[in-house]
């Protein structure tokens, strides 16, 4: 969690190089967290539709992105 907090702070840096690097790192972290939680939900028997609702996307989008996970 400390890493995310540090990255969020760096993302507001006045130095664009630092800010953009932090944004890229946050994007990567977010993708990893999403994958972990989708896998968690599927292991608990959630449908693709239930997951999609919580992520605010379509069932097709979440299945296309995570269906092979």
PDB file of C-alpha atoms in Angstrom, residues 37-69:
ATOM      1  CA  UNK A  37      -9.624  -9.270  -7.903  1.00  0.00           C
ATOM      2  CA  UNK A  38     -11.288 -10.637 -11.052  1.00  0.00           C
ATOM      3  CA  UNK A  39      -9.568 -13.973 -10.421  1.00  0.00           C
ATOM      4  CA  UNK A  40     -10.707 -13.791  -6.780  1.00  0.00           C
ATOM      5  CA  UNK A  41     -14.302 -13.129  -7.833  1.00  0.00           C
ATOM      6  CA  UNK A  42     -14.298 -15.939 -10.405  1.00  0.00           C
ATOM      7  CA  UNK A  43     -12.851 -18.356  -7.824  1.00  0.00           C
ATOM      8  CA  UNK A  44     -15.755 -17.417  -5.551  1.00  0.00           C
ATOM      9  CA  UNK A  45     -18.273 -18.208  -8.265  1.00  0.00           C
ATOM     10  CA  UNK A  46     -19.062 -14.732  -9.504  1.00  0.00           C
ATOM     11  CA  UNK A  47     -20.405 -14.431 -13.040  1.00  0.00           C
ATOM     12  CA  UNK A  48     -18.776 -12.233 -15.648  1.00  0.00           C
ATOM     13  CA  UNK A  49     -21.868 -10.012 -15.432  1.00  0.00           C
ATOM     14  CA  UNK A  50     -21.470  -9.481 -11.675  1.00  0.00           C
ATOM     15  CA  UNK A  51     -17.820  -8.563 -12.110  1.00  0.00           C
ATOM     16  CA  UNK A  52     -18.637  -6.230 -14.992  1.00  0.00           C
ATOM     17  CA  UNK A  53     -21.213  -4.361 -12.920  1.00  0.00           C
ATOM     18  CA  UNK A  54     -18.698  -3.725 -10.138  1.00  0.00           C
ATOM     19  CA  UNK A  55     -16.034  -2.561 -12.620  1.00  0.00           C
ATOM     20  CA  UNK A  56     -18.489  -0.377 -14.523  1.00  0.00           C
ATOM     21  CA  UNK A  57     -17.870  -2.087 -17.860  1.00  0.00           C
ATOM     22  CA  UNK A  58     -19.741  -4.509 -20.085  1.00  0.00           C
ATOM     23  CA  UNK A  59     -19.718  -8.254 -19.516  1.00  0.00           C
ATOM     24  CA  UNK A  60     -18.107  -8.670 -22.918  1.00  0.00           C
ATOM     25  CA  UNK A  61     -15.306  -6.240 -22.077  1.00  0.00           C
ATOM     26  CA  UNK A  62     -14.392  -7.919 -18.803  1.00  0.00           C
ATOM     27  CA  UNK A  63     -14.589 -11.390 -20.335  1.00  0.00           C
ATOM     28  CA  UNK A  64     -12.417 -10.367 -23.285  1.00  0.00           C
ATOM     29  CA  UNK A  65      -9.817  -8.851 -20.963  1.00  0.00           C
ATOM     30  CA  UNK A  66      -9.773 -11.546 -18.279  1.00  0.00           C
ATOM     31  CA  UNK A  67     -11.463 -14.576 -19.857  1.00  0.00           C
ATOM     32  CA  UNK A  68      -8.274 -16.595 -20.212  1.00  0.00           C
ATOM     33  CA  UNK A  69      -7.214 -15.873 -16.611  1.00  0.00           C
TER      34      UNK A  69
END
